[in-house]
C-alpha positions as MATLAB code, in Angstrom:
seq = 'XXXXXXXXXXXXXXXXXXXXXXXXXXXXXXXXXXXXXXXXXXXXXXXXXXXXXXXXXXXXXXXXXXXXXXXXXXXXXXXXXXXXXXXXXXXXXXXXXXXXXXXXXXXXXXXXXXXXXXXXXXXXXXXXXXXXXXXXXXXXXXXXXXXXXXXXXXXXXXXXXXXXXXXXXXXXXXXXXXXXXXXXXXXXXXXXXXXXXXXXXXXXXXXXXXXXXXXXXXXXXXXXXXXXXXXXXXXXXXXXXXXXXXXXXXXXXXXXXXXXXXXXXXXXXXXXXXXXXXXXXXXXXXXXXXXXXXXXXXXX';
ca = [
       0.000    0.000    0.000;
       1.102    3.347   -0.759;
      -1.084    6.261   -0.499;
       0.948    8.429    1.180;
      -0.263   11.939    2.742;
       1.051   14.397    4.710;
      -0.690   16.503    7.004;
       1.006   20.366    7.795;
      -1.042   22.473   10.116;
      -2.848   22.195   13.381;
      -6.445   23.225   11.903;
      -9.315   21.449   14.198;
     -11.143   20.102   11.127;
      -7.306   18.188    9.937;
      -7.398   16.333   13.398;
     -11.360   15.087   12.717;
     -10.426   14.189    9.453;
      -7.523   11.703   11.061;
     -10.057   10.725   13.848;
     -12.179    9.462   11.304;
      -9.296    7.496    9.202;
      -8.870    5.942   12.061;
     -12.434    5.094   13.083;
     -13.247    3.727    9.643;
      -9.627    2.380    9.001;
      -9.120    4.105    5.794;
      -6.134    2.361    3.792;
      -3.541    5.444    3.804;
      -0.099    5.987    5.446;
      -0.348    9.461    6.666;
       2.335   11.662    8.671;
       1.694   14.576   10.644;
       4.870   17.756   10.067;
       5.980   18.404   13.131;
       8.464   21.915   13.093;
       9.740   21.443   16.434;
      10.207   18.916   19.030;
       7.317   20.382   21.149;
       4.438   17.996   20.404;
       0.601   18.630   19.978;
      -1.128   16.534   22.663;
      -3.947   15.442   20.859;
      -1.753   14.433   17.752;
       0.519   12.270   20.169;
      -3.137   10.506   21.427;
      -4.536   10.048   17.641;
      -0.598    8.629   17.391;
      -1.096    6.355   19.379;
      -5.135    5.462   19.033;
      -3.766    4.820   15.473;
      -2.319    1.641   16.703;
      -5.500   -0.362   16.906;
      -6.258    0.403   13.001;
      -5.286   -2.217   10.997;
      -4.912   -0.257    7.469;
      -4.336    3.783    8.492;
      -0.784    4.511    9.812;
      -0.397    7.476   11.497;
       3.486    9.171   12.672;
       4.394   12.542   13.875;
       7.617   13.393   11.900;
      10.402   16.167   11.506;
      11.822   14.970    8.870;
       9.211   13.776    6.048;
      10.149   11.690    2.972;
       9.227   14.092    0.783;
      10.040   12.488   -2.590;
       7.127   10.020   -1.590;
       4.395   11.535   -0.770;
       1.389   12.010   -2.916;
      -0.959   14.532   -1.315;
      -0.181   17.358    1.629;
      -2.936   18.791    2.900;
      -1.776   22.177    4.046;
      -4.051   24.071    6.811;
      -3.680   26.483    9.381;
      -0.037   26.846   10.591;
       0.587   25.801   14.294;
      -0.042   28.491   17.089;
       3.855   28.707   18.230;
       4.560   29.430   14.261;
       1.581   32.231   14.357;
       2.510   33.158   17.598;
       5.906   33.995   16.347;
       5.501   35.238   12.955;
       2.045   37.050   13.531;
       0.325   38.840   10.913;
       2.600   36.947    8.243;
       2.496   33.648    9.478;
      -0.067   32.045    7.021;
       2.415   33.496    4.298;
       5.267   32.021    5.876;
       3.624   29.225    6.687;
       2.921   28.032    3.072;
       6.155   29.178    1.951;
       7.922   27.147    4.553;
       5.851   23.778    3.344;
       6.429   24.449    0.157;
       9.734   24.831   -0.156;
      11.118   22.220    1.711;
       8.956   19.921    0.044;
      10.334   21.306   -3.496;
      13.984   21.267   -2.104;
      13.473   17.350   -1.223;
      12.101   16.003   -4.485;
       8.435   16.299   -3.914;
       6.486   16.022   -6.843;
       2.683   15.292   -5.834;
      -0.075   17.662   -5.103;
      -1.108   20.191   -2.611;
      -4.363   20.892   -1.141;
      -4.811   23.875    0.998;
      -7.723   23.633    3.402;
      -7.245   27.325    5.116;
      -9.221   30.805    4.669;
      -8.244   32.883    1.749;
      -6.631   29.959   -0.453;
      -6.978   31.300   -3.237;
      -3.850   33.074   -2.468;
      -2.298   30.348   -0.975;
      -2.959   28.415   -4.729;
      -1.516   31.088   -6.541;
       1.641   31.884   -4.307;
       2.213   28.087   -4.159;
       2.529   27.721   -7.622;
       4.462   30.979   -8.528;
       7.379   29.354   -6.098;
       6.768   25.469   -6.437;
       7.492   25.044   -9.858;
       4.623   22.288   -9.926;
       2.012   21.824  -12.678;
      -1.127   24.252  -12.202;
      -3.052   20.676  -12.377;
      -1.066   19.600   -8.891;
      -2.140   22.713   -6.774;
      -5.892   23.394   -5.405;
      -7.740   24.530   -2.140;
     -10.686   22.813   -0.809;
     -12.306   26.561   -1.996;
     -16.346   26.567   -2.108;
     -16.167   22.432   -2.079;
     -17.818   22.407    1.264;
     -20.190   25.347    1.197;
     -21.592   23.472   -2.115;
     -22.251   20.675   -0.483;
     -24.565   22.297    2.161;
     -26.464   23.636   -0.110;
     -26.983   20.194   -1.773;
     -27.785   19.554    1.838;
     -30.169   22.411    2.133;
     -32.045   21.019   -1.569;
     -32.081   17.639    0.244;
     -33.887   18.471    3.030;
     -36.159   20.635    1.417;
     -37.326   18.140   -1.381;
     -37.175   15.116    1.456;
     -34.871   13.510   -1.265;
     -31.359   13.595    0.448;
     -28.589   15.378   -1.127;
     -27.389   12.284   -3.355;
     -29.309   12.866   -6.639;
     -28.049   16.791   -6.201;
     -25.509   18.773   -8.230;
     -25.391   22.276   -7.063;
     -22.601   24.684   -7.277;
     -21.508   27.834   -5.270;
     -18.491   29.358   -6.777;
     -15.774   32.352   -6.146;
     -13.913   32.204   -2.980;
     -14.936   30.883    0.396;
     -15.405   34.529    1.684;
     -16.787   36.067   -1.844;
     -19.576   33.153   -3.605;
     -22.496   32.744   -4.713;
     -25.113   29.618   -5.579;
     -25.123   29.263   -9.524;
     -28.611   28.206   -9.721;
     -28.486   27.922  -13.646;
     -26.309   24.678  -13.223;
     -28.393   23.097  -10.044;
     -29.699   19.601  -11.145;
     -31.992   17.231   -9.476;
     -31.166   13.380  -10.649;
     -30.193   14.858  -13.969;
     -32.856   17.529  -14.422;
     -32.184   21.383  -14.109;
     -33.601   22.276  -10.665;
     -35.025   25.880  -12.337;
     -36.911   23.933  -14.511;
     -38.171   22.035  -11.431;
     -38.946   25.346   -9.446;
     -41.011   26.672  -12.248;
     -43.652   23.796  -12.814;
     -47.301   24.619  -11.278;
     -47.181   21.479   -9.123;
     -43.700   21.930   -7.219;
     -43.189   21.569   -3.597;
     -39.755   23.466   -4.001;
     -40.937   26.980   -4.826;
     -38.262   29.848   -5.499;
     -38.956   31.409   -2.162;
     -37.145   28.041   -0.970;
     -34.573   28.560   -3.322;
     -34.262   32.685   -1.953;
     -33.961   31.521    1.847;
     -31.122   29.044    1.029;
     -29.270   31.969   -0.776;
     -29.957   33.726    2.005;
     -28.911   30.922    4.817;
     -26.457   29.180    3.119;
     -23.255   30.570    4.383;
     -24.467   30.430    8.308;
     -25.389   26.907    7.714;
     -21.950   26.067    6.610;
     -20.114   27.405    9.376;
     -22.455   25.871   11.913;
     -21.131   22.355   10.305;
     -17.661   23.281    8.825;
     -15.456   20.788   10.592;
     -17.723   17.964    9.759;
     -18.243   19.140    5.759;
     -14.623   19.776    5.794;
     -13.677   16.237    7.000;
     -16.659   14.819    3.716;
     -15.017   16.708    1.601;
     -11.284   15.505    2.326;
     -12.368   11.728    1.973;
     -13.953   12.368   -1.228;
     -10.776   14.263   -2.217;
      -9.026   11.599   -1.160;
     -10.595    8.546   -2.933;
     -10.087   10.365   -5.993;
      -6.237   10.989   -6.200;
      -5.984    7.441   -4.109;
      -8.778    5.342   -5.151;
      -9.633    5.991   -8.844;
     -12.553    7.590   -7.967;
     -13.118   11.437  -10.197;
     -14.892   13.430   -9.025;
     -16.487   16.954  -10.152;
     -16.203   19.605   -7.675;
     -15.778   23.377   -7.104;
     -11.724   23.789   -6.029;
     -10.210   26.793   -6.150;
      -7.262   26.162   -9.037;
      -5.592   28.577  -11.267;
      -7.030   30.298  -14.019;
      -6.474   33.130  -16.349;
      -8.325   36.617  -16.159;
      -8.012   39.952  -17.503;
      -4.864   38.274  -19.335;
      -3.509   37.578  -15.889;
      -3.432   34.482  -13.712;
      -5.620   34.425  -10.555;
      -6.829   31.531   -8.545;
     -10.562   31.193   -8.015;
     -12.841   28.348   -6.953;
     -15.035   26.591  -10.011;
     -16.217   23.089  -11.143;
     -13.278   20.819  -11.842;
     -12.942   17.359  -12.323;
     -10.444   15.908   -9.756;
      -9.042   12.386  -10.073;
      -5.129   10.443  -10.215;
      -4.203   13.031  -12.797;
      -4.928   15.947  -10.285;
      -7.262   18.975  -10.956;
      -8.326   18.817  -14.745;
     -10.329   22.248  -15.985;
     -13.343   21.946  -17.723;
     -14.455   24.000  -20.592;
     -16.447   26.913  -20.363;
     -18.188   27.573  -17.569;
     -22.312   28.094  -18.510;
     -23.725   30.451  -15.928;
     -26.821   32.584  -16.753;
     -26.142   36.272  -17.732;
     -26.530   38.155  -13.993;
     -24.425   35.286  -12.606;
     -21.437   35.698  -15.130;
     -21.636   39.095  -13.950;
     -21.482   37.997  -10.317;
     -18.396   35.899  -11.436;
     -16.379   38.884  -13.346;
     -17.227   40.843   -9.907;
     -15.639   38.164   -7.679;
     -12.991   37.850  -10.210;
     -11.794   41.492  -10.627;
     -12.045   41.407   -6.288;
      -9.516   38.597   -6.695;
      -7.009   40.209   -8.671;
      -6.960   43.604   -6.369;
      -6.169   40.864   -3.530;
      -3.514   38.876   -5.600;
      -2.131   42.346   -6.708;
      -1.642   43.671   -2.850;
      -0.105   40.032   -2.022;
       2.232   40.515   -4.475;
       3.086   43.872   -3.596;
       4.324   42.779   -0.161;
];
């Protein structure tokens, strides 16, 4: 077995996510970087609960193999780093990972679970030297999948049969509504018909709930959307998702998050993006927002 990630940061939702590796055994070798000798406490007991699981492996480590791992899963940088580099330390913090991972032969991909990744995707891959296909954040992944939640619920259908979208960044995004689907069948069309029980007041109140809901769940969505990130680079199973990844605007290259299909390969880009006329404009707003941030970052 290979399947080797590595996890850098001490974000609450990373330590659920191994907690539930473990529970469920999940076939992975994973390490945890460790930049000191000082030890998180609850890493050292998911360490050692580890133990009992017959296919996860779990080890703290200051010195990762770098050349093999697969996947690093970058989050929030540990409270001694922030505590010492304050107000730069998420900056620092990615550009430490990065580059020793570079400087030791890594060559797999990077997912940033962290506020603001859009920047953390487009720094990463100005410095890495790594494909643009090998770089995403977990973006609007999970606030797109409680909205599928929200549909669920509402139509007394579960979220399964549900493709809906929210798109930008995870502080700037919106619900495309044009590319909602219900088992296959555009969910406007579905809203409109004289017999509905999902009217577009329904639809109005999720727009208008959707971002509380997600933060009242965000570990747990966070943790869902990791193991389906995970069976696709591991397991052979794509998947198409909003992840923020590179793309070009205004003749420029930003990072935003959009529908992508991830799988083995890594993030692949589909073609254009159908969104109805005021959402395109929505997008071009988020967009241009974007760039002003990625222009001030690289002003620093």
């Amino acid at each position: 077995m290979e399947n080797n990630i590595m996890i850098c940061g001490e974000s609450s939702e990373l330590k659920l996510f191994l907690q539930t590796c473990i529970i469920q055994d999940r076939p992975l070798n994973c390490d945890w970087f460790q930049i000191s000798e000082e030890t998180d406490p609850m890493v050292a007991s998911l360490v050692n609960s580890a133990n009992f699981a017959d296919n996860f492996n779990l080890e703290m480590t200051l010195h990762p193999r770098w050349e093999q791992l697969e996947l690093l899963v970058v989050g929030t940088p540990p409270r001694s780093f922030i505590e010492t580099e304050g107000k730069e330390a998420k900056r620092k913090w990615v550009q430490l990972v990065i580059n020793q991972a570079m400087a030791n032969g890594f060559k797999g991909k990077v997912c940033f679970v962290a506020d603001n990744d859009h920047l953390w995707v487009y720094s990463a891959l100005r410095f890495s030297g790594l494909p643009a296909s090998n770089i995403f954040g977990l973006g609007t992944m999970p606030l797109s999948e409680t909205v599928a939640r929200l549909l669920g619920t509402g139509l007394a259908i579960g979220s399964d049969p549900i493709y809906a979208n929210v798109i930008g960044t995870r502080d700037d995004s919106f619900i495309a509504w044009s590319r909602a689907q219900i088992a296959g069948n555009s969910l406007l069309s579905v809203v409109t018909q004289d017999n509905s029980l999902f009217d577009q007041s329904k639809l109005d109140q999720i727009t208008a709930t959707y971002l509380d809901e997600a933060k009242l769940s965000h570990d747990i969505v966070t943790v869902l959307c990791l193991q389906r990130i995970c069976r696709a680079i591991f397991f052979n199973h794509p998947i198409l998702v909003p992840l923020t990844h590179e793309i070009e605007f205004a003749k420029q290259k930003i990072a935003i998050s959009e529908p992508v299909v991830l799988s083995k390969q890594g993030v692949a880009v589909m073609t254009k993006l159908n969104l109805s006329e005021e959402e395109t404009e929505q997008f071009v707003a988020v967009k241009q927002r974007v760039l002003a941030q990625i222009d001030e970052l690289r002003n620093k």
